[in-house]
Short mmCIF file of C-alpha atoms and ligand atoms in Angstrom, two decimals:
data_model
loop_
_atom_site.label_atom_id
_atom_site.label_comp_id
_atom_site.label_asym_id
_atom_site.label_seq_id
_atom_site.Cartn_x
_atom_site.Cartn_y
_atom_site.Cartn_z
CA UNK A 264 -11.10 -10.35 -3.76
CA UNK A 265 -13.19 -8.67 -1.10
CA UNK A 266 -16.18 -9.13 1.18
CA UNK A 267 -18.27 -6.14 0.16
CA UNK A 268 -21.50 -7.10 -1.57
CA UNK A 269 -25.08 -5.98 -2.14
CA UNK A 270 -27.77 -7.80 -0.18
CA UNK A 271 -31.36 -6.60 -0.62
CA UNK A 272 -29.98 -3.66 -2.60
CA UNK A 273 -27.89 -2.50 0.36
CA UNK A 274 -24.12 -2.53 0.48
CA UNK A 275 -22.79 -4.89 3.13
CA UNK A 276 -19.33 -5.26 4.60
CA UNK A 277 -19.14 -8.96 5.45
CA UNK A 278 -22.41 -9.51 7.37
CA UNK A 279 -23.19 -5.90 8.23
CA UNK A 280 -25.21 -3.27 6.41
CA UNK A 281 -23.08 -0.20 5.66
CA UNK A 282 -26.24 1.94 5.97
CA UNK A 283 -26.75 0.71 9.53
CA UNK A 284 -23.11 1.42 10.46
CA UNK A 285 -23.43 4.91 8.95
CA UNK A 286 -26.59 5.51 10.99
CA UNK A 287 -24.46 5.53 14.14
CA UNK A 288 -21.13 6.80 12.76
CA UNK A 289 -20.36 10.33 11.59
CA UNK A 290 -19.42 10.47 7.91
CA UNK A 291 -16.99 10.39 6.28
CA UNK A 292 -15.35 7.26 7.67
CA UNK A 293 -13.19 4.41 6.46
CA UNK A 294 -14.65 0.94 6.82
CA UNK A 295 -12.48 -2.16 6.57
CA UNK A 296 -13.25 -5.86 6.22
CA UNK A 297 -10.98 -8.04 8.35
CA UNK A 298 -11.82 -11.18 6.41
CA UNK A 299 -10.62 -9.54 3.18
CA UNK A 300 -7.20 -8.82 4.67
CA UNK A 301 -6.86 -12.31 6.13
CA UNK A 302 -7.89 -13.96 2.84
CA UNK A 303 -5.55 -11.74 0.83
CA UNK A 304 -2.65 -12.62 3.08
CA UNK A 305 -3.42 -16.31 2.92
CA UNK A 306 -3.77 -16.22 -0.84
CA UNK A 307 -0.29 -14.69 -1.16
CA UNK A 308 1.11 -17.22 1.34
CA UNK A 309 -0.43 -20.07 -0.67
CA UNK A 310 1.04 -18.73 -3.91
CA UNK A 311 4.55 -18.92 -2.42
CA UNK A 312 4.10 -22.43 -1.05
CA UNK A 313 7.14 -24.57 -1.78
CA UNK A 314 9.44 -21.53 -1.89
CA UNK A 315 11.39 -20.43 1.19
CA UNK A 316 9.78 -17.00 1.61
CA UNK A 317 8.79 -14.11 3.85
CA UNK A 318 5.88 -11.75 3.12
CA UNK A 319 6.76 -8.31 4.49
CA UNK A 320 3.70 -6.06 4.59
CA UNK A 321 4.53 -2.53 3.36
CA UNK A 322 3.25 -0.41 6.26
CA UNK A 323 2.99 2.69 4.14
CA UNK A 324 -0.18 1.35 2.51
CA UNK A 325 -2.11 1.46 5.78
CA UNK A 326 -0.55 1.64 9.22
CA UNK A 327 -3.63 1.41 11.43
CA UNK A 328 -2.44 -0.31 14.59
CA UNK A 329 -5.25 -2.89 14.70
CA UNK A 330 -4.57 -3.90 11.09
CA UNK A 331 -0.84 -4.10 11.78
CA UNK A 332 -1.42 -6.35 14.80
CA UNK A 333 -3.70 -8.50 12.67
CA UNK A 334 -1.01 -8.95 10.01
CA UNK A 335 1.75 -9.50 12.58
CA UNK A 336 -0.47 -12.17 14.16
CA UNK A 337 -0.83 -13.88 10.80
CA UNK A 338 2.95 -14.21 10.67
CA UNK A 339 3.70 -11.39 8.25
CA UNK A 340 6.96 -9.47 8.32
CA UNK A 341 7.08 -5.71 7.75
CA UNK A 342 8.59 -3.37 5.18
CA UNK A 343 9.23 0.02 6.80
CA UNK A 344 10.61 3.30 5.49
CA UNK A 345 11.03 5.48 8.54
CA UNK A 346 11.73 5.46 12.25
CA UNK A 347 8.01 6.05 12.75
CA UNK A 348 7.00 3.01 10.70
CA UNK A 349 9.60 0.88 12.47
CA UNK A 350 8.26 2.08 15.82
CA UNK A 351 4.68 1.22 14.80
CA UNK A 352 5.74 -2.18 13.48
CA UNK A 353 7.52 -3.08 16.72
CA UNK A 354 4.62 -1.77 18.80
CA UNK A 355 2.20 -3.91 16.79
CA UNK A 356 4.14 -7.09 17.46
CA UNK A 357 6.16 -7.66 14.29
CA UNK A 358 9.27 -9.74 14.95
CA UNK A 359 12.33 -7.45 14.40
CA UNK A 360 13.94 -10.31 12.52
CA UNK A 361 11.12 -10.04 9.97
CA UNK A 362 11.50 -6.30 9.40
CA UNK A 363 13.18 -4.83 6.31
CA UNK A 364 13.96 -1.13 6.19
CA UNK A 365 14.06 0.72 2.83
CA UNK A 366 13.99 4.44 2.01
CA UNK A 367 16.23 6.81 0.05
CA UNK A 368 16.66 9.25 2.90
CA UNK A 369 17.35 7.48 6.18
CA UNK A 370 18.56 9.96 8.79
CA UNK A 371 21.46 9.03 11.09
CA UNK A 372 19.15 8.77 14.12
CA UNK A 373 16.86 6.46 12.13
CA UNK A 374 19.78 4.17 11.27
CA UNK A 375 20.95 4.16 14.90
CA UNK A 376 17.44 3.35 16.14
CA UNK A 377 16.96 0.52 13.65
CA UNK A 378 20.43 -0.93 14.40
CA UNK A 379 19.57 -0.98 18.08
CA UNK A 380 16.34 -2.89 17.31
CA UNK A 381 18.19 -5.71 15.57
CA UNK A 382 16.08 -5.67 12.38
CA UNK A 383 16.56 -8.20 9.58
CA UNK A 384 18.08 -5.87 7.03
CA UNK A 385 18.57 -2.34 5.71
CA UNK A 386 17.75 -1.98 2.03
CA UNK A 387 20.38 0.57 1.12
CA UNK A 388 19.67 3.01 -1.69
CA UNK A 389 22.94 4.84 -2.39
CA UNK A 390 26.70 4.45 -2.08
CA UNK A 391 26.86 7.37 0.32
CA UNK A 392 24.27 5.69 2.54
CA UNK A 393 26.48 2.57 2.64
CA UNK A 394 29.43 4.63 3.87
CA UNK A 395 27.33 6.47 6.48
CA UNK A 396 25.80 3.23 7.72
CA UNK A 397 29.23 1.62 7.99
CA UNK A 398 30.38 4.57 10.14
CA UNK A 399 27.32 4.42 12.40
CA UNK A 400 27.63 0.64 12.81
CA UNK A 401 31.31 1.03 13.71
CA UNK A 402 30.50 3.67 16.32
CA UNK A 403 27.88 1.33 17.78
CA UNK A 404 30.27 -1.61 17.59
CA UNK A 405 27.89 -3.55 15.38
CA UNK A 406 27.78 -5.23 12.00
CA UNK A 407 24.82 -3.90 10.02
CA UNK A 408 23.03 -6.40 7.76
CA UNK A 409 22.45 -4.73 4.39
CA UNK A 410 20.93 -5.46 1.01
CA UNK A 411 21.67 -3.29 -2.00
CA UNK A 412 18.49 -1.91 -3.55
CA UNK A 413 19.17 -1.84 -7.27
CA UNK A 414 17.44 0.40 -9.75
CA UNK A 415 17.09 -1.93 -12.73
CA UNK A 416 15.65 0.70 -15.11
CA UNK A 417 12.42 -1.17 -15.83
CA UNK A 418 9.26 0.55 -17.02
CA UNK A 419 6.07 -0.67 -15.31
CA UNK A 420 3.85 1.29 -17.73
CA UNK A 421 1.93 2.92 -14.89
CA UNK A 422 1.55 6.38 -13.41
CA UNK A 423 4.99 8.08 -13.32
CA UNK A 424 4.49 9.11 -9.68
CA UNK A 425 4.38 5.48 -8.57
CA UNK A 426 7.13 4.10 -10.78
CA UNK A 427 10.33 3.57 -8.78
CA UNK A 428 12.65 1.50 -10.93
CA UNK A 429 13.44 3.60 -14.01
CA UNK A 430 16.40 5.81 -14.80
CA UNK A 431 14.22 8.84 -14.00
CA UNK A 432 13.51 7.66 -10.43
CA UNK A 433 15.50 8.53 -7.31
CA UNK A 434 15.37 5.01 -5.88
CA UNK A 435 18.10 2.39 -5.63
CA UNK A 436 21.64 2.07 -6.96
CA UNK A 437 22.15 1.87 -10.72
CA UNK A 438 23.36 -1.50 -11.95
CA UNK A 439 27.00 -0.77 -12.86
CA UNK A 440 27.55 0.92 -9.48
CA UNK A 441 25.82 -1.97 -7.69
CA UNK A 442 28.08 -4.49 -9.46
CA UNK A 443 31.19 -2.48 -8.57
CA UNK A 444 30.30 -2.00 -4.92
CA UNK A 445 29.50 -5.69 -4.49
CA UNK A 446 33.09 -6.44 -5.62
CA UNK A 447 34.60 -3.83 -3.31
CA UNK A 448 32.54 -4.50 -0.23
CA UNK A 449 35.60 -4.96 1.96
CA UNK A 450 35.80 -1.21 2.31
CA UNK A 451 32.80 -1.41 4.64
CA UNK A 452 34.11 -3.53 7.53
CA UNK A 453 31.00 -2.96 9.63
CA UNK A 454 28.51 -3.97 6.96
CA UNK A 455 27.56 -7.46 5.91
CA UNK A 456 25.97 -7.91 2.51
CA UNK A 457 23.17 -10.38 3.21
CA UNK A 458 20.74 -9.70 0.37
CA UNK A 459 19.66 -7.92 -2.76
CA UNK A 460 16.56 -5.82 -3.23
CA UNK A 461 14.55 -4.15 -5.96
CA UNK A 462 11.13 -2.52 -5.96
CA UNK A 463 10.13 -1.21 -9.37
CA UNK A 464 6.84 0.50 -8.62
CA UNK A 465 3.26 0.20 -7.49
CA UNK A 466 -0.09 -0.85 -9.03
CA UNK A 467 1.78 -3.06 -11.52
CA UNK A 468 -0.68 -4.93 -13.72
CA UNK A 469 1.73 -6.84 -15.96
CA UNK A 470 3.87 -9.86 -15.17
CA UNK A 471 6.73 -8.97 -17.53
CA UNK A 472 8.33 -6.20 -15.41
CA UNK A 473 8.57 -8.58 -12.42
CA UNK A 474 10.17 -11.24 -14.63
CA UNK A 475 12.69 -8.70 -15.88
CA UNK A 476 13.52 -7.52 -12.35
CA UNK A 477 14.05 -11.07 -11.11
CA UNK A 478 16.43 -11.78 -14.03
CA UNK A 479 18.52 -8.80 -13.01
CA UNK A 480 18.49 -9.88 -9.36
CA UNK A 481 19.61 -13.37 -10.46
CA UNK A 482 22.52 -11.97 -12.38
CA UNK A 483 23.53 -9.78 -9.43
CA UNK A 484 23.16 -12.66 -6.97
CA UNK A 485 25.59 -14.71 -9.06
CA UNK A 486 28.02 -11.78 -9.08
CA UNK A 487 27.68 -11.35 -5.31
CA UNK A 488 28.34 -15.03 -4.69
CA UNK A 489 31.33 -14.96 -7.04
CA UNK A 490 32.72 -12.19 -4.81
CA UNK A 491 32.33 -14.40 -1.75
CA UNK A 492 29.12 -12.95 -0.27
CA UNK A 493 26.73 -15.35 1.43
CA UNK A 494 23.26 -14.19 0.42
CA UNK A 495 20.49 -14.96 2.87
CA UNK A 496 17.72 -13.52 0.75
CA UNK A 497 16.59 -11.73 -2.36
CA UNK A 498 13.72 -9.25 -2.05
CA UNK A 499 11.85 -8.42 -5.23
CA UNK A 500 9.74 -5.67 -3.70
CA UNK A 501 6.00 -5.17 -3.76
CA UNK A 502 3.85 -3.44 -6.33
CA UNK A 503 1.22 -6.03 -7.14
CA UNK A 504 -1.73 -4.21 -8.70
CA UNK A 505 -5.40 -4.62 -7.80
CA UNK A 506 -8.63 -3.97 -9.74
CA UNK A 507 -10.12 -0.55 -9.15
CA UNK A 508 -12.91 -0.99 -11.71
CA UNK A 509 -15.90 -3.35 -11.84
CA UNK A 510 -15.24 -4.37 -8.28
CA UNK A 511 -18.48 -6.26 -7.67
CA UNK A 512 -19.04 -9.93 -8.26
CA UNK A 513 -20.42 -10.70 -11.65
CA UNK A 514 -18.93 -7.53 -13.14
CA UNK A 515 -16.31 -8.04 -15.77
CA UNK A 516 -13.12 -7.49 -13.86
CA UNK A 517 -10.15 -5.42 -15.04
CA UNK A 518 -7.05 -7.52 -15.49
CA UNK A 519 -4.92 -7.16 -12.37
CA UNK A 520 -2.27 -9.77 -11.75
CA UNK A 521 -3.21 -12.96 -9.99
CA UNK A 522 -0.49 -13.64 -7.42
CA UNK A 523 -0.58 -17.40 -8.01
CA UNK A 524 0.02 -16.75 -11.69
CA UNK A 525 2.87 -14.39 -11.00
CA UNK A 526 4.65 -16.72 -8.59
CA UNK A 527 4.22 -19.69 -10.94
CA UNK A 528 5.75 -17.67 -13.74
CA UNK A 529 8.68 -16.73 -11.47
CA UNK A 530 8.92 -20.03 -9.60
CA UNK A 531 11.92 -21.61 -11.29
CA UNK A 532 13.88 -18.36 -11.19
CA UNK A 533 13.06 -17.77 -7.54
CA UNK A 534 13.98 -21.34 -6.63
CA UNK A 535 17.25 -21.09 -8.51
CA UNK A 536 18.19 -18.12 -6.32
CA UNK A 537 18.67 -20.65 -3.55
CA UNK A 538 17.86 -18.38 -0.63
CA UNK A 539 14.85 -16.87 1.12
CA UNK A 540 12.60 -14.80 -1.15
CA UNK A 541 11.08 -11.65 0.30
CA UNK A 542 7.97 -10.06 -1.19
CA UNK A 543 6.70 -6.68 0.09
CA UNK A 544 3.06 -6.18 -0.85
CA UNK A 545 1.13 -3.23 0.55
CA UNK A 546 -1.82 -2.47 -1.70
CA UNK A 547 -2.54 -6.12 -2.57
CA UNK A 548 -3.23 -6.86 1.10
CA UNK A 549 -5.39 -3.92 2.09
CA UNK A 550 -6.73 -1.89 -0.87
CA UNK A 551 -9.81 -3.97 -1.56
CA UNK A 552 -10.43 -4.37 2.18
CA UNK A 553 -11.44 -0.74 2.67
CA UNK A 554 -14.07 1.75 1.55
CA UNK A 555 -14.62 5.40 2.32
CA UNK A 556 -18.23 6.11 3.26
CA UNK A 557 -19.47 9.60 2.54
CA UNK A 558 -22.79 11.47 2.49
CA UNK A 559 -24.28 13.71 -0.16
CA UNK A 560 -24.45 17.29 1.09
CA UNK A 561 -25.66 19.21 -1.95
CA UNK A 562 -26.12 18.96 -5.68
CA UNK A 563 -25.96 21.61 -8.31
CA UNK A 564 -26.19 21.94 -12.05
CA UNK A 565 -23.67 24.39 -13.36
CA UNK A 566 -22.67 25.14 -16.96
CA UNK A 567 -24.30 21.93 -18.11
CA UNK A 568 -22.61 19.74 -15.51
CA UNK A 569 -24.07 18.14 -12.38
CA UNK A 570 -21.92 18.33 -9.27
CA UNK A 571 -22.62 16.01 -6.35
CA UNK A 572 -20.99 17.61 -3.32
CA UNK A 573 -20.16 15.08 -0.61
CA UNK A 574 -18.69 15.36 2.87
CA UNK A 575 -15.41 13.54 2.04
CA UNK A 576 -12.69 15.42 0.24
CA UNK A 577 -9.17 15.23 -1.08
CA UNK A 578 -7.88 15.59 2.48
CA UNK A 579 -9.54 12.23 3.27
CA UNK A 580 -8.61 10.42 0.04
CA UNK A 581 -6.09 12.14 -2.18
CA UNK A 582 -5.51 9.44 -4.80
CA UNK A 583 -7.97 10.86 -7.39
CA UNK A 584 -6.49 14.37 -7.06
CA UNK A 585 -2.85 13.27 -6.92
CA UNK A 586 -2.69 10.51 -9.51
CA UNK A 587 -5.98 10.93 -11.35
CA UNK A 588 -6.72 7.53 -9.78
CA UNK A 589 -10.08 5.89 -10.45
CA UNK A 590 -12.10 4.59 -7.49
CA UNK A 591 -15.48 3.07 -8.17
CA UNK A 592 -18.27 5.04 -6.45
CA UNK A 593 -21.54 3.30 -5.60
CA UNK A 594 -24.66 4.34 -3.72
CA UNK A 595 -24.82 2.41 -0.45
CA UNK A 596 -28.54 1.83 -1.09
CA UNK A 597 -29.26 0.84 -4.70
CA UNK A 598 -32.02 2.72 -6.50
CA UNK A 599 -33.72 2.01 -9.77
CA UNK A 600 -33.70 5.72 -10.75
CA UNK A 601 -32.33 6.80 -14.12
CA UNK A 602 -28.59 7.22 -14.31
CA UNK A 603 -27.18 10.71 -14.64
CA UNK A 604 -23.70 11.97 -15.42
CA UNK A 605 -22.08 13.61 -12.40
CA UNK A 606 -18.81 14.77 -10.89
CA UNK A 607 -18.50 13.66 -7.26
CA UNK A 608 -16.62 16.43 -5.49
CA UNK A 609 -15.62 17.27 -1.94
CA UNK A 610 -15.95 20.38 0.25
CA UNK A 611 -12.28 21.48 0.00
CA UNK A 612 -11.43 24.83 -1.54
CA UNK A 613 -9.46 23.41 -4.46
CA UNK A 614 -10.70 22.51 -7.92
CA UNK A 615 -8.64 19.32 -7.74
CA UNK A 616 -10.90 18.17 -4.90
CA UNK A 617 -12.82 15.45 -6.69
CA UNK A 618 -13.42 11.79 -5.93
CA UNK A 619 -14.77 10.85 -9.33
CA UNK A 620 -15.46 12.65 -12.58
CA UNK A 621 -18.04 11.87 -15.24
CA UNK A 622 -19.68 9.07 -13.28
CA UNK A 623 -23.00 7.48 -14.10
CA UNK A 624 -24.97 7.41 -10.85
CA UNK A 625 -28.69 7.23 -10.12
CA UNK A 626 -30.42 10.48 -9.15
CA UNK A 627 -29.18 11.25 -5.65
CA UNK A 628 -30.72 13.19 -2.78
CA UNK A 629 -29.29 15.13 0.11
CA UNK A 630 -28.28 12.68 2.83
CA UNK A 631 -27.72 9.70 0.49
CA UNK A 632 -24.67 7.59 1.28
CA UNK A 633 -21.97 6.78 -1.25
CA UNK A 634 -19.13 4.28 -0.94
CA UNK A 635 -15.76 5.01 -2.52
CA UNK A 636 -14.47 1.52 -3.19
CA UNK A 637 -10.96 0.04 -2.95
CA UNK A 638 -9.79 2.74 -0.54
CA UNK A 639 -8.00 0.56 2.04
CA UNK A 640 -4.51 1.30 0.71
CA UNK A 641 -2.97 4.78 0.55
CA UNK A 642 -6.21 6.25 1.88
CA UNK A 643 -6.10 7.30 5.52
CA UNK A 644 -2.28 7.26 5.55
CA UNK A 645 -2.22 9.96 2.87
CA UNK A 646 -4.98 12.01 4.49
CA UNK A 647 -4.35 15.45 5.94
CA UNK A 648 -5.96 18.12 8.07
CA UNK A 649 -6.16 20.53 5.12
CA UNK A 650 -8.91 23.14 5.57
CA UNK A 651 -8.66 22.24 9.29
CA UNK A 652 -10.65 19.08 8.74
CA UNK A 653 -10.12 16.35 11.34
CA UNK A 654 -9.24 12.97 9.85
CA UNK A 655 -12.08 10.46 9.37
CA UNK A 656 -12.59 7.53 11.74
CA UNK A 657 -11.52 4.01 10.82
CA UNK A 658 -13.93 1.13 11.54
CA UNK A 659 -13.31 -2.59 11.25
CA UNK A 660 -15.88 -5.27 10.51
CA UNK A 661 -15.24 -8.85 11.51
CA UNK A 662 -18.20 -11.01 10.54
CA UNK A 663 -21.21 -9.45 12.26
CA UNK A 664 -19.15 -7.21 14.59
CA UNK A 665 -17.99 -3.67 13.96
CA UNK A 666 -15.70 -1.51 16.07
CA UNK A 667 -13.85 1.76 15.88
CA UNK A 668 -10.16 1.07 15.33
CA UNK A 669 -9.19 4.73 15.20
CA UNK A 670 -11.54 7.49 16.21
CA UNK A 671 -12.08 10.52 14.00
CA UNK A 672 -9.64 13.37 14.61
CA UNK A 673 -10.29 15.85 17.35
CA UNK A 674 -10.82 19.58 16.74
CA UNK A 675 -8.79 20.34 19.87
CA UNK A 676 -5.80 18.52 18.37
CA UNK A 677 -5.77 20.26 15.01
CA UNK A 678 -2.66 22.14 16.14
CA UNK A 679 -0.77 19.15 17.50
N1 LLP B 876 8.26 -1.77 -1.01
C1 LLP B 876 8.74 -0.53 -1.23
C2 LLP B 876 10.18 -0.29 -1.07
C3 LLP B 876 7.87 0.51 -1.60
O1 LLP B 876 8.35 1.73 -1.82
C4 LLP B 876 6.48 0.24 -1.74
C5 LLP B 876 5.54 1.30 -2.14
C6 LLP B 876 6.02 -1.06 -1.48
C7 LLP B 876 6.95 -2.05 -1.12
C8 LLP B 876 4.58 -1.45 -1.55
O2 LLP B 876 4.06 -1.26 -2.81
P1 LLP B 876 2.56 -1.79 -3.13
O3 LLP B 876 2.58 -3.31 -2.98
O4 LLP B 876 1.66 -1.17 -2.15
O5 LLP B 876 2.33 -1.34 -4.50
N2 LLP B 876 0.64 6.29 -2.90
C9 LLP B 876 0.66 5.51 -4.12
C10 LLP B 876 1.52 4.28 -4.00
C11 LLP B 876 2.94 4.57 -3.55
C12 LLP B 876 3.76 3.32 -3.35
C13 LLP B 876 5.08 3.62 -2.74
N3 LLP B 876 5.90 2.49 -2.46
C14 LLP B 876 -0.78 5.18 -4.51
O6 LLP B 876 -1.70 5.59 -3.81
O7 LLP B 876 -1.00 4.56 -5.54
#
């Protein structure tokens, strides 16, 4: 669901023409729709109605401060994975008691910082981390609230780089070790086991892996309670997939999971857990809310192929290069010209610098604008200054208003 649409053959973000925004904004730039984020959040909230729950937005998907404040204002919690993300979450107004902290490699100073902030819970990913955290909590004269992140060995049938819950992945504690440590928790006097966690991967487009994960969490919750632990919550991670293809109304949409469907399928299991349920979506809240707007610089026909060279590159949006990810690419102004087969590539000195390969686009001209759709999640956050390119600006549309929510990078700061 999103609020990008064509009106009079021109792409609009909510009520504004993208062409008009681009007329006064240097390309490339990210453009977000506020209404899309709000609606996505509310849709997820509605799906969980009747279940005691907390939606913790995974900051890693997009940590723009204005978007974080928007989500904090809507009542969202936060899922963070570093001192930096925790700092940004607190600065943006998230209630510390709604912040969960995961990550396989928390440094001692990060644990100390988070303990001092009184966050809801640490999602702990190894036995050694448990021991270290116990020591730090003791030194600080505190009891650290922890959840064990289990690795349930479930295949999400997606890209291996964004799977996190199989035997091949570094994340979480394997089940037998999790069961054992839950029984022997007394050896950590400064830790309190308050929850269980799993996150099996990202861009999940099937319901079955979630069902499987929740079964395993149920079994572990029973074991934890049998050992005398009082569980305050179970967190089944994020990972809800979105549609990257046929993103415009009327197109035949790719099957991505409907959150209401997913929660209804899980409802009885989640209710039987008898505690607060935490869900940590990142992509599902922001992906469809953002596009990357870029301009055609040059075109060339080479060895039988047409290259459209644009001013955005892999440093601005790395998902196509890194995961072979598909993002729909559309001309901002529709044309009736014949479609041609093209590769849309960036200016970076790497052959992996492409935004789309083998695309059918109308004949383009120098200066034409293209929109790379569904770029609101893992876009700007994964951007870099490679080839000494400043990062693109981020703009936010709210109805008929647009404003800069992060200016483009500054040449003078390329070294900082
Ligand atoms: N919780 C934890 C512990 C996570 O590691 C992640 C994502 C999430 C929640 C949110 O997952 P989401 O709902 O956004 O799928 N860069 C990749 C995605 C990496 C996801 C990493 N962890 C991409 O561009 O596809």
